[in-house]
mmCIF file of N, CA and C in Angstrom:
data_model
loop_
_atom_site.group_PDB
_atom_site.id
_atom_site.type_symbol
_atom_site.label_atom_id
_atom_site.label_comp_id
_atom_site.label_asym_id
_atom_site.label_seq_id
_atom_site.Cartn_x
_atom_site.Cartn_y
_atom_site.Cartn_z
ATOM 1 N N MET H 1 -11.575 -29.493 -14.905
ATOM 2 C CA MET H 1 -12.034 -28.507 -15.859
ATOM 3 C C MET H 1 -11.153 -27.262 -15.692
ATOM 4 N N SER H 2 -10.700 -26.722 -16.786
ATOM 5 C CA SER H 2 -9.809 -25.562 -16.731
ATOM 6 C C SER H 2 -10.592 -24.294 -16.411
ATOM 7 N N ARG H 3 -9.875 -23.280 -16.003
ATOM 8 C CA ARG H 3 -10.516 -22.008 -15.670
ATOM 9 C C ARG H 3 -11.126 -21.349 -16.902
ATOM 10 N N ALA H 4 -10.537 -21.575 -18.051
ATOM 11 C CA ALA H 4 -11.081 -21.003 -19.282
ATOM 12 C C ALA H 4 -12.447 -21.611 -19.597
ATOM 13 N N VAL H 5 -12.577 -22.906 -19.431
ATOM 14 C CA VAL H 5 -13.854 -23.570 -19.684
ATOM 15 C C VAL H 5 -14.881 -23.131 -18.645
ATOM 16 N N THR H 6 -14.476 -23.019 -17.393
ATOM 17 C CA THR H 6 -15.379 -22.562 -16.341
ATOM 18 C C THR H 6 -15.854 -21.144 -16.618
ATOM 19 N N GLY H 7 -14.957 -20.280 -17.037
ATOM 20 C CA GLY H 7 -15.329 -18.908 -17.382
ATOM 21 C C GLY H 7 -16.265 -18.849 -18.569
ATOM 22 N N MET H 8 -16.014 -19.709 -19.547
ATOM 23 C CA MET H 8 -16.880 -19.749 -20.722
ATOM 24 C C MET H 8 -18.289 -20.200 -20.337
ATOM 25 N N LEU H 9 -18.394 -21.207 -19.489
ATOM 26 C CA LEU H 9 -19.699 -21.681 -19.049
ATOM 27 C C LEU H 9 -20.432 -20.625 -18.233
ATOM 28 N N ALA H 10 -19.717 -19.917 -17.393
ATOM 29 C CA ALA H 10 -20.339 -18.840 -16.619
ATOM 30 C C ALA H 10 -20.819 -17.728 -17.545
ATOM 31 N N GLY H 11 -20.041 -17.392 -18.531
ATOM 32 C CA GLY H 11 -20.441 -16.376 -19.497
ATOM 33 C C GLY H 11 -21.652 -16.794 -20.295
ATOM 34 N N MET H 12 -21.710 -18.062 -20.668
ATOM 35 C CA MET H 12 -22.870 -18.559 -21.407
ATOM 36 C C MET H 12 -24.124 -18.539 -20.529
ATOM 37 N N ALA H 13 -23.979 -18.886 -19.257
ATOM 38 C CA ALA H 13 -25.126 -18.848 -18.347
ATOM 39 C C ALA H 13 -25.632 -17.417 -18.193
ATOM 40 N N LEU H 14 -24.723 -16.462 -18.073
ATOM 41 C CA LEU H 14 -25.120 -15.055 -17.980
ATOM 42 C C LEU H 14 -25.791 -14.581 -19.265
ATOM 43 N N ALA H 15 -25.264 -15.008 -20.383
ATOM 44 C CA ALA H 15 -25.852 -14.609 -21.661
ATOM 45 C C ALA H 15 -27.268 -15.159 -21.819
ATOM 46 N N PHE H 16 -27.476 -16.430 -21.478
ATOM 47 C CA PHE H 16 -28.812 -17.009 -21.555
ATOM 48 C C PHE H 16 -29.765 -16.322 -20.591
ATOM 49 N N ALA H 17 -29.296 -16.031 -19.386
ATOM 50 C CA ALA H 17 -30.154 -15.348 -18.416
ATOM 51 C C ALA H 17 -30.534 -13.957 -18.922
ATOM 52 N N GLY H 18 -29.582 -13.254 -19.493
ATOM 53 C CA GLY H 18 -29.868 -11.929 -20.030
ATOM 54 C C GLY H 18 -30.799 -11.969 -21.225
ATOM 55 N N TRP H 19 -30.633 -12.955 -22.089
ATOM 56 C CA TRP H 19 -31.448 -13.046 -23.298
ATOM 57 C C TRP H 19 -32.891 -13.424 -22.973
ATOM 58 N N PHE H 20 -33.048 -14.451 -22.137
ATOM 59 C CA PHE H 20 -34.386 -14.969 -21.876
ATOM 60 C C PHE H 20 -35.083 -14.294 -20.698
ATOM 61 N N GLY H 21 -34.324 -13.809 -19.728
ATOM 62 C CA GLY H 21 -34.951 -13.278 -18.527
ATOM 63 C C GLY H 21 -34.830 -11.785 -18.357
ATOM 64 N N GLY H 22 -34.035 -11.139 -19.182
ATOM 65 C CA GLY H 22 -33.855 -9.701 -19.060
ATOM 66 C C GLY H 22 -32.699 -9.347 -18.138
ATOM 67 N N PHE H 23 -32.584 -8.047 -17.905
ATOM 68 C CA PHE H 23 -31.440 -7.547 -17.137
ATOM 69 C C PHE H 23 -31.508 -7.985 -15.677
ATOM 70 N N GLY H 24 -32.699 -8.079 -15.112
ATOM 71 C CA GLY H 24 -32.838 -8.512 -13.717
ATOM 72 C C GLY H 24 -32.334 -9.937 -13.520
ATOM 73 N N ALA H 25 -32.670 -10.812 -14.441
ATOM 74 C CA ALA H 25 -32.195 -12.196 -14.357
ATOM 75 C C ALA H 25 -30.685 -12.253 -14.541
ATOM 76 N N PHE H 26 -30.157 -11.402 -15.423
ATOM 77 C CA PHE H 26 -28.708 -11.334 -15.622
ATOM 78 C C PHE H 26 -28.011 -10.968 -14.315
ATOM 79 N N LEU H 27 -28.535 -9.949 -13.619
ATOM 80 C CA LEU H 27 -27.927 -9.531 -12.349
ATOM 81 C C LEU H 27 -28.051 -10.611 -11.279
ATOM 82 N N LEU H 28 -29.188 -11.288 -11.231
ATOM 83 C CA LEU H 28 -29.377 -12.358 -10.258
ATOM 84 C C LEU H 28 -28.398 -13.500 -10.494
ATOM 85 N N VAL H 29 -28.229 -13.909 -11.725
ATOM 86 C CA VAL H 29 -27.292 -14.989 -12.044
ATOM 87 C C VAL H 29 -25.857 -14.563 -11.726
ATOM 88 N N ALA H 30 -25.512 -13.318 -12.031
ATOM 89 C CA ALA H 30 -24.162 -12.830 -11.735
ATOM 90 C C ALA H 30 -23.918 -12.790 -10.230
ATOM 91 N N ALA H 31 -24.887 -12.319 -9.456
ATOM 92 C CA ALA H 31 -24.727 -12.238 -8.001
ATOM 93 C C ALA H 31 -24.615 -13.629 -7.383
ATOM 94 N N LEU H 32 -25.472 -14.550 -7.796
ATOM 95 C CA LEU H 32 -25.398 -15.906 -7.261
ATOM 96 C C LEU H 32 -24.118 -16.612 -7.690
ATOM 97 N N GLY H 33 -23.626 -16.313 -8.878
ATOM 98 C CA GLY H 33 -22.349 -16.868 -9.309
ATOM 99 C C GLY H 33 -21.199 -16.366 -8.465
ATOM 100 N N ALA H 34 -21.234 -15.083 -8.099
ATOM 101 C CA ALA H 34 -20.186 -14.525 -7.236
ATOM 102 C C ALA H 34 -20.225 -15.155 -5.846
ATOM 103 N N VAL H 35 -21.417 -15.337 -5.314
ATOM 104 C CA VAL H 35 -21.548 -15.986 -4.000
ATOM 105 C C VAL H 35 -21.017 -17.416 -4.076
ATOM 106 N N GLY H 36 -21.355 -18.123 -5.125
ATOM 107 C CA GLY H 36 -20.853 -19.484 -5.291
ATOM 108 C C GLY H 36 -19.344 -19.548 -5.429
ATOM 109 N N ALA H 37 -18.770 -18.571 -6.116
ATOM 110 C CA ALA H 37 -17.315 -18.549 -6.267
ATOM 111 C C ALA H 37 -16.626 -18.312 -4.925
ATOM 112 N N VAL H 38 -17.170 -17.400 -4.132
ATOM 113 C CA VAL H 38 -16.589 -17.119 -2.817
ATOM 114 C C VAL H 38 -16.710 -18.340 -1.912
ATOM 115 N N LEU H 39 -17.884 -18.951 -1.869
ATOM 116 C CA LEU H 39 -18.064 -20.135 -1.034
ATOM 117 C C LEU H 39 -17.194 -21.296 -1.504
ATOM 118 N N GLY H 40 -17.059 -21.456 -2.816
ATOM 119 C CA GLY H 40 -16.184 -22.499 -3.340
ATOM 120 C C GLY H 40 -14.739 -22.282 -2.953
ATOM 121 N N ARG H 41 -14.298 -21.036 -2.977
ATOM 122 C CA ARG H 41 -12.920 -20.740 -2.562
ATOM 123 C C ARG H 41 -12.721 -21.035 -1.085
ATOM 124 N N LEU H 42 -13.702 -20.674 -0.271
ATOM 125 C CA LEU H 42 -13.606 -20.951 1.157
ATOM 126 C C LEU H 42 -13.551 -22.446 1.432
ATOM 127 N N VAL H 43 -14.341 -23.223 0.716
ATOM 128 C CA VAL H 43 -14.340 -24.675 0.912
ATOM 129 C C VAL H 43 -13.037 -25.282 0.422
ATOM 130 N N ASP H 44 -12.554 -24.853 -0.729
ATOM 131 C CA ASP H 44 -11.313 -25.404 -1.279
ATOM 132 C C ASP H 44 -10.103 -25.081 -0.426
ATOM 133 N N ASP H 45 -10.006 -23.823 0.028
ATOM 134 C CA ASP H 45 -8.828 -23.401 0.778
ATOM 135 C C ASP H 45 -8.921 -23.714 2.259
ATOM 136 N N GLY H 46 -10.103 -24.034 2.745
ATOM 137 C CA GLY H 46 -10.258 -24.262 4.170
ATOM 138 C C GLY H 46 -10.027 -22.985 4.962
ATOM 139 N N THR H 47 -10.331 -21.856 4.360
ATOM 140 C CA THR H 47 -10.064 -20.568 4.965
ATOM 141 C C THR H 47 -11.151 -20.230 5.976
ATOM 142 N N ASP H 48 -10.723 -19.613 7.071
ATOM 143 C CA ASP H 48 -11.664 -19.122 8.073
ATOM 144 C C ASP H 48 -12.279 -17.822 7.573
ATOM 145 N N TRP H 49 -13.555 -17.574 7.901
ATOM 146 C CA TRP H 49 -14.236 -16.350 7.467
ATOM 147 C C TRP H 49 -13.474 -15.109 7.892
ATOM 148 N N ARG H 50 -12.932 -15.102 9.109
ATOM 149 C CA ARG H 50 -12.223 -13.915 9.600
ATOM 150 C C ARG H 50 -10.970 -13.642 8.775
ATOM 151 N N GLU H 51 -10.268 -14.684 8.377
ATOM 152 C CA GLU H 51 -9.081 -14.501 7.538
ATOM 153 C C GLU H 51 -9.459 -14.026 6.147
ATOM 154 N N PHE H 52 -10.580 -14.524 5.644
ATOM 155 C CA PHE H 52 -11.022 -14.169 4.291
ATOM 156 C C PHE H 52 -11.464 -12.708 4.210
ATOM 157 N N LEU H 53 -12.163 -12.231 5.234
ATOM 158 C CA LEU H 53 -12.714 -10.886 5.213
ATOM 159 C C LEU H 53 -11.776 -9.821 5.779
ATOM 160 N N ALA H 54 -10.725 -10.230 6.484
ATOM 161 C CA ALA H 54 -9.835 -9.271 7.136
ATOM 162 C C ALA H 54 -8.940 -8.571 6.111
ATOM 163 N N PRO H 55 -8.841 -7.249 6.193
ATOM 164 C CA PRO H 55 -7.920 -6.537 5.298
ATOM 165 C C PRO H 55 -6.476 -6.714 5.764
ATOM 166 N N GLY H 56 -5.583 -6.828 4.833
ATOM 167 C CA GLY H 56 -4.161 -6.941 5.169
ATOM 168 C C GLY H 56 -3.796 -8.301 5.711
ATOM 169 N N ASP H 57 -2.611 -8.378 6.307
ATOM 170 C CA ASP H 57 -2.075 -9.634 6.833
ATOM 171 C C ASP H 57 -2.252 -9.637 8.346
ATOM 172 N N ARG H 58 -3.149 -10.512 8.840
ATOM 173 C CA ARG H 58 -3.412 -10.580 10.272
ATOM 174 C C ARG H 58 -3.075 -11.959 10.844
ATOM 175 N N ARG H 59 -2.132 -12.617 10.256
ATOM 176 C CA ARG H 59 -1.772 -13.945 10.750
ATOM 177 C C ARG H 59 -0.997 -13.834 12.053
ATOM 178 N N ASN H 60 -1.189 -14.831 12.904
ATOM 179 C CA ASN H 60 -0.468 -14.961 14.172
ATOM 180 C C ASN H 60 -0.687 -13.760 15.094
ATOM 181 N N ARG H 61 -1.893 -13.262 15.158
ATOM 182 C CA ARG H 61 -2.191 -12.193 16.124
ATOM 183 C C ARG H 61 -3.071 -12.699 17.197
#
């Protein structure tokens, strides 16, 4: 699935949450989507938490 389709689906989910559940549901869906995106990136890249959260380049220290 392309990134454009994934973005469209995420936007549609946010729109439905906002329409049917109000602004609180919109924020909840957006926050959980962000958490899922971060966890998905960590799983895909095999990145260590320390490397992901560290500012700058800290490789080989």
